[in-house]
Coordinates of C-alpha atoms in Angstrom, one line a residue:
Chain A
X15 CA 16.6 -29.9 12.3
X16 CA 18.6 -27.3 14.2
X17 CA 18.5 -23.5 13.0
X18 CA 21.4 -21.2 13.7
X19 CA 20.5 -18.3 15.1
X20 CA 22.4 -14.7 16.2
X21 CA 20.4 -12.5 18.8
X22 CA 22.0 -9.4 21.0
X23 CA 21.1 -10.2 24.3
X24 CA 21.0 -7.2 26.8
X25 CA 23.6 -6.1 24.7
X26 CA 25.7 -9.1 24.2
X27 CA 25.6 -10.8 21.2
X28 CA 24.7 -14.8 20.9
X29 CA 25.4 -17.6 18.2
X30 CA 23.3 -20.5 18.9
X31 CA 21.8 -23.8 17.7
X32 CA 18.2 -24.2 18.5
X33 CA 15.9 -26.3 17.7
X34 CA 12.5 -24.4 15.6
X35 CA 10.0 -25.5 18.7
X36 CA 11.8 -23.9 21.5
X37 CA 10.3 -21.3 22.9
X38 CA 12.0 -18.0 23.4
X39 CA 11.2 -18.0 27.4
X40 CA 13.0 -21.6 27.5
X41 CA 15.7 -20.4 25.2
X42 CA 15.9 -17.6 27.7
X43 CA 15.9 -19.5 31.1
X44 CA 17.3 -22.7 30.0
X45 CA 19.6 -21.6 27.4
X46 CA 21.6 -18.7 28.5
X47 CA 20.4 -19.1 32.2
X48 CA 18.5 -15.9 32.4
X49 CA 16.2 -16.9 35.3
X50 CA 14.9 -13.7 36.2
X51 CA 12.4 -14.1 33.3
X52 CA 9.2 -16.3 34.6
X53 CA 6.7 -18.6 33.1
X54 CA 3.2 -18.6 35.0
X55 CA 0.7 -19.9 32.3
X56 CA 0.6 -21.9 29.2
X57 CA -2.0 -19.5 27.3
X58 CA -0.4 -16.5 26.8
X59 CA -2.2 -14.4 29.8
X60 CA 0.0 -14.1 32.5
X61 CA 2.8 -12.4 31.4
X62 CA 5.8 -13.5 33.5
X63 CA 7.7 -13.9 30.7
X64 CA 7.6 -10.4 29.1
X65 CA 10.6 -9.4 27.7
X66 CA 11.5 -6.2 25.2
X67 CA 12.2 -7.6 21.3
X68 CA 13.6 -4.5 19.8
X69 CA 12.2 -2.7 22.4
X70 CA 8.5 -3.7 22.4
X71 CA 7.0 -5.6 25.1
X72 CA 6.4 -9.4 24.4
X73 CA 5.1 -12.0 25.8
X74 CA 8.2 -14.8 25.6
X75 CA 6.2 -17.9 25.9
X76 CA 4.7 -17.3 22.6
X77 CA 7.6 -16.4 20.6
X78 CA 10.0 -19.3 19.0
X79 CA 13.5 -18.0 19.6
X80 CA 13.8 -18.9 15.6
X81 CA 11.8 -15.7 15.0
X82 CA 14.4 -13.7 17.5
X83 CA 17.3 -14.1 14.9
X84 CA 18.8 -11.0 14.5
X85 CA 17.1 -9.2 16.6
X86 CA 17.6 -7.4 19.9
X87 CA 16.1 -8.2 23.4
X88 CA 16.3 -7.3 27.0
X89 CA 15.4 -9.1 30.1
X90 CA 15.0 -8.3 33.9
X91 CA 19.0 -8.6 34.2
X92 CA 19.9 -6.1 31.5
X93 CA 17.9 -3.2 33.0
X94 CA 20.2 -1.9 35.6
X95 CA 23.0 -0.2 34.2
X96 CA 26.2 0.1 36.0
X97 CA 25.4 -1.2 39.0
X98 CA 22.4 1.1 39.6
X99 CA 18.9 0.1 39.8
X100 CA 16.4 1.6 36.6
X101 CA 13.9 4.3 37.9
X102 CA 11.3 1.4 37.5
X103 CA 13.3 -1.1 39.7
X104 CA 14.2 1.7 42.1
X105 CA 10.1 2.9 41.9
X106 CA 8.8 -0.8 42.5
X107 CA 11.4 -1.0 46.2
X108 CA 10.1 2.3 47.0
X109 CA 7.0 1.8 46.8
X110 CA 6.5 -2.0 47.7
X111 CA 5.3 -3.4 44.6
X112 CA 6.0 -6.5 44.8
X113 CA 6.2 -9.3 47.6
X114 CA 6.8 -13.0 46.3
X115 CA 8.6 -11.6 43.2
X116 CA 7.5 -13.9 40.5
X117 CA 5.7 -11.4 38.2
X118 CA 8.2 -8.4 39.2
X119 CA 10.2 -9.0 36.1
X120 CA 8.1 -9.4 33.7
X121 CA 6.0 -6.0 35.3
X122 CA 9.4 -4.2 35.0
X123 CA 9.8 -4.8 31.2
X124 CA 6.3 -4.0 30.5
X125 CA 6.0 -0.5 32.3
X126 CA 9.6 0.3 30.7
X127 CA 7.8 0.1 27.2
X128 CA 4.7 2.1 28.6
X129 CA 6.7 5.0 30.1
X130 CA 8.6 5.0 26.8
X131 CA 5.8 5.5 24.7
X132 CA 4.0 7.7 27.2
X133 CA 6.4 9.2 30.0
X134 CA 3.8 10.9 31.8
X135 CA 0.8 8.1 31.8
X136 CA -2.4 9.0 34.0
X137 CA -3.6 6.2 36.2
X138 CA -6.0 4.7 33.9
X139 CA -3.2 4.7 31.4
X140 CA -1.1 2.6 33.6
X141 CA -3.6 0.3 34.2
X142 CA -4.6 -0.6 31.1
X143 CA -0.9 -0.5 30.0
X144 CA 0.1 -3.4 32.7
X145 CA -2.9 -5.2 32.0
X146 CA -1.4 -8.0 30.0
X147 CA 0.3 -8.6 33.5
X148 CA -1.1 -10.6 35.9
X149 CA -0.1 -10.2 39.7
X150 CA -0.9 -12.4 43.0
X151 CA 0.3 -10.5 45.7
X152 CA -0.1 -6.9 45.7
X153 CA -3.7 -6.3 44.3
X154 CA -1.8 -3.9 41.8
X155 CA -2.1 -0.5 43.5
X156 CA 1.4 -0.2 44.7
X157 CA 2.9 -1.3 41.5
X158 CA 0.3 1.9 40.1
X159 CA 2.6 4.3 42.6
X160 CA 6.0 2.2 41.3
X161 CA 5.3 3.3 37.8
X162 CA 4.1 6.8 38.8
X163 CA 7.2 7.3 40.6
X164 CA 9.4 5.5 37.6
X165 CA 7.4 8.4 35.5
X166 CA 8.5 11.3 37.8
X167 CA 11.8 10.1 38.1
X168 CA 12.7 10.0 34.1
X169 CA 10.6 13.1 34.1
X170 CA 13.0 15.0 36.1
X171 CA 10.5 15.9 38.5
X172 CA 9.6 15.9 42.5
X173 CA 9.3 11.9 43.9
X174 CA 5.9 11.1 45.2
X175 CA 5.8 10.5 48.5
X176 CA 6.9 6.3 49.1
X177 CA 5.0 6.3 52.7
X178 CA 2.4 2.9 53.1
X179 CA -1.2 4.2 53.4
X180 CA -2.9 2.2 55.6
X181 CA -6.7 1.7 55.3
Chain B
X7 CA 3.3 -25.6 26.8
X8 CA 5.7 -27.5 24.6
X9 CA 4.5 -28.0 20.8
X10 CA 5.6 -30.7 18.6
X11 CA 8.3 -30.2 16.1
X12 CA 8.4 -29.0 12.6
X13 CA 10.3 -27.8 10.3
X14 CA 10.7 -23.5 9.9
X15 CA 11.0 -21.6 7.0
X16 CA 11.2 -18.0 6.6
X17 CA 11.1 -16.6 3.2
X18 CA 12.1 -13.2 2.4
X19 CA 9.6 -12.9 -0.3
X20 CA 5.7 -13.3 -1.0
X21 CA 6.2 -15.7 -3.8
X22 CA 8.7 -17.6 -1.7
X23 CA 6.3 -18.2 0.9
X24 CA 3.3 -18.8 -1.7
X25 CA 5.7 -21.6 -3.6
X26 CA 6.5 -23.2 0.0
X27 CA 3.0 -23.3 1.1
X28 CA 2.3 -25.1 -2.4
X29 CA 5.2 -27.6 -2.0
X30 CA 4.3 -28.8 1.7
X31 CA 0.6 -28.8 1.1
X32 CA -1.8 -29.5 4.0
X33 CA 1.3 -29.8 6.3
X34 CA 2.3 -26.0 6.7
X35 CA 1.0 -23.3 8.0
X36 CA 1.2 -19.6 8.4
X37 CA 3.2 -18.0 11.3
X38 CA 2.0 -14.0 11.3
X39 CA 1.9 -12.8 14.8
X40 CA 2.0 -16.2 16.3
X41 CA -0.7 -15.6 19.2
X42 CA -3.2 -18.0 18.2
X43 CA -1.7 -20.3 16.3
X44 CA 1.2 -20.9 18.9
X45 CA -1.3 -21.1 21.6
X46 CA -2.8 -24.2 20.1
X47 CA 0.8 -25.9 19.1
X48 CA 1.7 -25.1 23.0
X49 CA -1.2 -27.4 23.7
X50 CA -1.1 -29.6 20.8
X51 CA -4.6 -28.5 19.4
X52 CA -2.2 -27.8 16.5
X53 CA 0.4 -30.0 14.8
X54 CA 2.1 -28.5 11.8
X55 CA 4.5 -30.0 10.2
X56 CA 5.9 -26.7 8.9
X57 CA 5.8 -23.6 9.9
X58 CA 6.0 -20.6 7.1
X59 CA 7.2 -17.4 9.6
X60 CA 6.0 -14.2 7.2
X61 CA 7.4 -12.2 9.8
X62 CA 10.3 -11.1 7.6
X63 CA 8.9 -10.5 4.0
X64 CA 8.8 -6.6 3.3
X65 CA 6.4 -4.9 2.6
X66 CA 3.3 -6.6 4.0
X67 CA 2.5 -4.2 7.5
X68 CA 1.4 -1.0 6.2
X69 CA -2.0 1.6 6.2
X70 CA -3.0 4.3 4.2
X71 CA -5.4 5.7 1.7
X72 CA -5.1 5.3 -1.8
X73 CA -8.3 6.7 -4.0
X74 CA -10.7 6.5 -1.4
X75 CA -9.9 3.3 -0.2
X76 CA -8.7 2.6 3.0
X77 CA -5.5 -0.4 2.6
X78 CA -4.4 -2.3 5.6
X79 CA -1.8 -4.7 5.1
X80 CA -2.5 -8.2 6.5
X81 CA 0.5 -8.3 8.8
X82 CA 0.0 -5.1 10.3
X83 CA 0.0 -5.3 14.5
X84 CA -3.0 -4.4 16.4
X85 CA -0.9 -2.3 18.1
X86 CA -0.1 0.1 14.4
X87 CA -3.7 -0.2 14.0
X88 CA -4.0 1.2 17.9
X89 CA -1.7 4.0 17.4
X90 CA -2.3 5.4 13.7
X91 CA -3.7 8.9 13.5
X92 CA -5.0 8.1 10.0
X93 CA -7.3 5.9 11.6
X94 CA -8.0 7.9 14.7
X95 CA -9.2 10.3 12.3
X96 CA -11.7 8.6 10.2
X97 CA -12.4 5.6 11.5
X98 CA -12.7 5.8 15.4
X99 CA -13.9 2.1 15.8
X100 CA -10.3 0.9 15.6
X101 CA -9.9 2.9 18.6
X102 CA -12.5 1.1 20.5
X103 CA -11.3 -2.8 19.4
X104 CA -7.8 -2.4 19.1
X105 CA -7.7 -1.6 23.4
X106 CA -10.5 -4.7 24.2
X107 CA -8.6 -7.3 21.9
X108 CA -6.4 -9.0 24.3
X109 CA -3.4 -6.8 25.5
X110 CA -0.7 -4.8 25.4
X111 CA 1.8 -7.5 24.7
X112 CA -0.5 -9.4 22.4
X113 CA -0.8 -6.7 20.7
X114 CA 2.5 -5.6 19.8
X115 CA 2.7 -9.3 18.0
X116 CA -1.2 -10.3 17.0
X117 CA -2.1 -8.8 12.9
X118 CA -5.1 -7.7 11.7
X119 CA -4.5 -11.0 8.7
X120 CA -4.3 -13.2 11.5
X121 CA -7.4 -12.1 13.5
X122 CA -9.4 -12.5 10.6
X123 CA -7.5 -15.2 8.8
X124 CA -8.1 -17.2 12.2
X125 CA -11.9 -17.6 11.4
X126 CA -12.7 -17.4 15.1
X127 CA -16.3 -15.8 15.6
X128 CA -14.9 -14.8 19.2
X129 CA -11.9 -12.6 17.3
X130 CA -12.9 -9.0 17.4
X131 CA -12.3 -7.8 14.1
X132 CA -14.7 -10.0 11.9
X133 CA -17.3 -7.6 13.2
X134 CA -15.5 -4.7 13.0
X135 CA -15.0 -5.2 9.0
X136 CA -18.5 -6.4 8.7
X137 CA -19.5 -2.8 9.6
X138 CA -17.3 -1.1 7.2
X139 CA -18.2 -3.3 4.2
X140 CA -14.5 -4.4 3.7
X141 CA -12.9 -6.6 1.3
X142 CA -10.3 -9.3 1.9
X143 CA -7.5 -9.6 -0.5
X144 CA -6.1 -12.7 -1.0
X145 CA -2.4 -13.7 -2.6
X146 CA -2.0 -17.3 -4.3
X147 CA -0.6 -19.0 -7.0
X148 CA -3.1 -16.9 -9.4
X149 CA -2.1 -13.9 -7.9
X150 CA -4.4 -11.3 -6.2
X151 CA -8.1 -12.2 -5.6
X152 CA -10.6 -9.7 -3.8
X153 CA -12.9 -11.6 -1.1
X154 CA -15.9 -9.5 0.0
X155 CA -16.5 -10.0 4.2
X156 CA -19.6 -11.3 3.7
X157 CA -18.3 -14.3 2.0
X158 CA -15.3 -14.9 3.9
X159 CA -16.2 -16.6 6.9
X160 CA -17.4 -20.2 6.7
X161 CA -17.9 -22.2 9.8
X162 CA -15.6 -22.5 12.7
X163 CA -11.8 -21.5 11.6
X164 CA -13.1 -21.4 8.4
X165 CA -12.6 -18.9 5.3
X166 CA -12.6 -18.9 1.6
X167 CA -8.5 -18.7 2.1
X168 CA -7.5 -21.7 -0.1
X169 CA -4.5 -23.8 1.0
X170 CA -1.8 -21.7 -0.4
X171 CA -3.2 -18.4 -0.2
X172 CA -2.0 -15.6 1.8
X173 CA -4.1 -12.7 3.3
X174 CA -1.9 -9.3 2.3
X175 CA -4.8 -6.8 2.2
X176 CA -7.8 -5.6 3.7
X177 CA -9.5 -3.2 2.0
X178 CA -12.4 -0.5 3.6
X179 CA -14.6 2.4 1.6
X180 CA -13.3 5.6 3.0
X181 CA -16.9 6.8 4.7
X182 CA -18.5 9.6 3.8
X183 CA -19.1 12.8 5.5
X184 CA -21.3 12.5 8.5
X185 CA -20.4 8.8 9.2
X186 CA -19.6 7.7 12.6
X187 CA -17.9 4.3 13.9
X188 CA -17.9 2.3 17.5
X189 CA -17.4 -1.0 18.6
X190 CA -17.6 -1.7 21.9
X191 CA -17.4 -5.9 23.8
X192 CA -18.6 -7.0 27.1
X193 CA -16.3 -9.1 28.6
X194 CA -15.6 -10.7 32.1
X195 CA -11.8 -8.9 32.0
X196 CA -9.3 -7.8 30.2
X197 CA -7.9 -9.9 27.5
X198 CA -11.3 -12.4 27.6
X199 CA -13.1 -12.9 24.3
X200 CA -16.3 -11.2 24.2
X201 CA -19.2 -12.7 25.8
X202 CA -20.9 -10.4 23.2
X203 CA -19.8 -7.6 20.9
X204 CA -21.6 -5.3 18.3
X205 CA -19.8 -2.8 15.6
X206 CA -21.8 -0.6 14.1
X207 CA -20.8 2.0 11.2
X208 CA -23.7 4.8 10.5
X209 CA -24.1 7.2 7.9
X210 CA -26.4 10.3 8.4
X211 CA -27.6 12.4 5.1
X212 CA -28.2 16.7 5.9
X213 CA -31.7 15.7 6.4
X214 CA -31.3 14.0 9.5
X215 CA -31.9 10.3 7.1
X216 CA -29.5 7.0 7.6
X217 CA -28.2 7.0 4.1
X218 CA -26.0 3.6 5.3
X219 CA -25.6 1.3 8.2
X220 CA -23.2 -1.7 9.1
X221 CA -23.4 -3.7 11.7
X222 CA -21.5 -7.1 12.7
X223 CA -21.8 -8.9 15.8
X224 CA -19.0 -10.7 17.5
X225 CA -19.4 -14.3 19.1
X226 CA -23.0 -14.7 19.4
X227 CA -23.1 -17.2 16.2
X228 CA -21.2 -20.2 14.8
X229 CA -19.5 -17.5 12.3
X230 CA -19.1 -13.7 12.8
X231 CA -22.5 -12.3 11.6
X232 CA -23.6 -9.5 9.9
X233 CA -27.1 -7.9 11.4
X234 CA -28.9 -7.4 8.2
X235 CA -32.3 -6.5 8.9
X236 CA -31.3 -4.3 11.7
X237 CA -28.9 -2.4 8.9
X238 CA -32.4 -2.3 6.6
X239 CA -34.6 -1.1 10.1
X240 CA -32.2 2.3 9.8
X241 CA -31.2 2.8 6.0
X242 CA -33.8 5.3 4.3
X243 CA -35.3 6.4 7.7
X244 CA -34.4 9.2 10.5
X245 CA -33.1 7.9 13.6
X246 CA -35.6 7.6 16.1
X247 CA -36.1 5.4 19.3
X248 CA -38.0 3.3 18.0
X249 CA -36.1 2.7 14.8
X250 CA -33.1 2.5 17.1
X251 CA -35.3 -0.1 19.1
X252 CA -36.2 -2.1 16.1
X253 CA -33.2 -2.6 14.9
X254 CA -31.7 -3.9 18.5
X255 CA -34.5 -6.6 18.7
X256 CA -33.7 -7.7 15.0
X257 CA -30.0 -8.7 16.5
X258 CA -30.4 -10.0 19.3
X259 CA -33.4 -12.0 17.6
X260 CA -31.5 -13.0 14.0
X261 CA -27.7 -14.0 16.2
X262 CA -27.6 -17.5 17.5
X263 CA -25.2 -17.8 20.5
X264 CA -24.9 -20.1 22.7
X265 CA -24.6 -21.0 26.6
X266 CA -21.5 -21.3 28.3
X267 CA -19.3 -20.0 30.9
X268 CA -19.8 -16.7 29.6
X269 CA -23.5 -16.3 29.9
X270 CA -27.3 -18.5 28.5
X271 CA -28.0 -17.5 25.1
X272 CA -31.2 -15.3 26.9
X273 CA -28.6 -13.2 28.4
X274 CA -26.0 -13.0 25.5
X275 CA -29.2 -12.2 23.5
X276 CA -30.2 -9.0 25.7
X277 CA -26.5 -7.7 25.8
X278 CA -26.9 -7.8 22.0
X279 CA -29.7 -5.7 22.2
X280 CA -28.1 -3.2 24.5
X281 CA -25.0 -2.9 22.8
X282 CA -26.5 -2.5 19.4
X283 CA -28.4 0.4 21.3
X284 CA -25.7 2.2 22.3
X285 CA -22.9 1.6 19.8
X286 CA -26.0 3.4 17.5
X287 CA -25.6 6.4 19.8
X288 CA -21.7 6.3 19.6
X289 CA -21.3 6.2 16.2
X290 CA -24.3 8.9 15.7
X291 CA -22.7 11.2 18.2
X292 CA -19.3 10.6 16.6
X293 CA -20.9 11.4 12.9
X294 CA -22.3 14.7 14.2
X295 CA -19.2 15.5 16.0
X296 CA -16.7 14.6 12.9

């Protein structure tokens, strides 16, 4: 049986059919073609698919998108506003942290709850805040700097440097 | 990754949900933060045939003191629990589980209700409220029914919850001065269950005497067990090594875990010992320090 459902979707509100099972990462993707949000487990660990839901971090794949109705979310395409990257999307460029891309969303939406709870996190605090985020390429350290440069950015304060070390 | 259908409800009221639960019987089941129970429908472990979401009756996420009693309401997130300053005041141990159980995103979803309604030995909290000596309040057709910890848990996803009841309260004894709290998991990462975890909750008189002790041990039995004759190695004595000592052998001696990935039980038996050890010291330094 299909519920109706109404959800604001980076801003834009949505009335749609769905059926109860469907998950709000396929409701996402498949639904209203959001792509940029990814699916890279089936037991909640990875989190590709994190997304805000009135502005807290979830992981999509274990959400039904019946349990979304009325509410709010944001995905990887509603972060930049008017035309100009987020401080976290400019940070993670900047600081090459990411390569293949897959788990960049996903990252993005995460730190963007962590710097709004704590805007000035130390680097333990980041890495226990991402750690529901699972990444392949980079070995995490740059995405550290991305979010430590996201920070000083909101902050109002000096840039970290964005030169590679090389060890 | 895709679960089978069913049919969703989402009543706006307690008694709603307690009447639905009656009506579809065996059938339904309870959707509170979803991060167990969709887990197992995403792999078909699970097969409701309705789902009762209690995600939007008021009233049921809550924490506070009332008369010495500590009241957390069953859907309240790990990650309230995580950031409450009432809680970060007297009871430090929520500090310590809240971080290890899974992660940030789980977290803002997964309840305290649901941990413990889940009746997994590998869920953190179990042990936690084993060491405070907490009561489970449970809401059915009769109303309101108090469930003391130690006869809550039953066997494997197992608890005295009775189809149609609904877990809306835990309550915990506000500790007295010079009581300390720590919990504290070994696990092979973040977001693992633990290959073995110990809470302890230890109360020290002015003459240097444990006037009270809880401890709970997580994942080293078929249920979440309670360390009993360590608690009885501490209570009427001062703390020394050795009592200390005595009481880490009784655990690791009276659990009953056994070998898998994580670890043979010889080894999951030592880190019993070890932790008990030094979750003792915790909570000791945190009762002297509060």
């Amino acid at each position: 049986m299909l519920k109706e459902i109404t959800i604001t979707v980076n801003g834009q509100q949505h009335t749609l059919e769905v059926e109860p099972r469907l998950l709000l990462v396929h409701m996402i993707r498949e639904v209203l073609n959001l792509t940029g949000t990814h699916i890279g487990c089936d037991t909640s660990s990875c989190g590709a698919c994190t997304i805000l839901l009135d502005g807290k971090s979830i992981k999509s794949c274990t959400v039904l998108a019946v349990q979304a109705n009325g509410k709010s979310i944001t995905t990887i395409e509603g972060v930049a506003q008017d035309n100009q990257l987020s401080p976290l999307q400019e940070g993670f460029k900047e600081n090459h942290g990411l390569h293949c891309g897959f788990c960049t969303p996903g990252m993005i939406l995460r730190a963007t709850e962590l710097l709004a709870q704590n805007p000035n996190p130390t680097e333990e605090e980041i890495r226990w805040g991402i750690a529901g985020n699972l990444c392949r390429c980079t070995g995490y350290n740059n995405i550290v700097k991305a979010i430590q440069y996201a920070g000083a950015k909101i902050r109002g304060e000096e840039l970290p440097s964005t030169e590679p070390e090389f060890v | 990754m895709i679960p089978q259908s069913f049919q969703y409800e989402s009543p706006g009221s307690l008694a709603e949900a307690i009447s639905m639960l009656q009506q579809y019987g065996e059938d339904a089941k309870i959707l509170s933060g979803g991060h167990s129970l969709i887990p197992m429908m995403k792999l078909r472990f699970a097969t409701p045939e309705y789902l009762i979401d209690i995600n939007n009756i008021p009233g049921l996420s809550y924490i506070r003191e009332e008369n010495g009693t500590l009241k957390i309401g069953g859907l309240t997130r790990e990650a309230e629990l995580e950031h409450s300053d009432l809680l970060k005041q007297h009871f430090p141990i929520f500090a310590d589980v809240t971080k290890l159980i899974a992660d940030p995103q789980v977290r803002n979803m997964g309840t305290i209700g649901g941990n413990l309604a889940h009746g997994d030995a590998a869920n953190d909290h179990p042990a936690v409220m084993m060491a405070l000596h907490a009561t489970v309040v449970a809401t059915g057709p009769e109303g309101e029914r108090e469930i003391p910890i130690d006869e809550f848990f039953y066997g494997f996803y197992m608890t005295a919850l009775q189809h149609g009841d609904i877990l809306t309260e835990i309550r915990i004894p506000m500790p007295p001065p010079g009581t300390g709290s720590a919990y504290h998991k070994m696990e092979r990462k973040v977001g693992d269950y633990a290959t073995a975890g110990v809470a302890v909750q230890i109360t020290i008189g002015d003459n240097g005497v444990v006037t009270a002790a809880g401890i709970g041990l997580t994942n080293v039995n078929p249920v979440p067990l309670r360390a009993a004759r360590s608690e009885q190695a501490l209570i009427g004595k001062p703390l020394t090594e050795a009592t200390i000592n005595e009481a880490a052998l009784y655990a690791s001696e009276d659990c009953n875990p056994s070998s898998d990935l994580r670890g043979s039980e010889e080894y999951k038996r030592s880190i019993v010992a070890t932790l008990v050890k030094r979750m003792i010291h915790q909570a000791v330094n945190r009762a002297n320090n509060s």
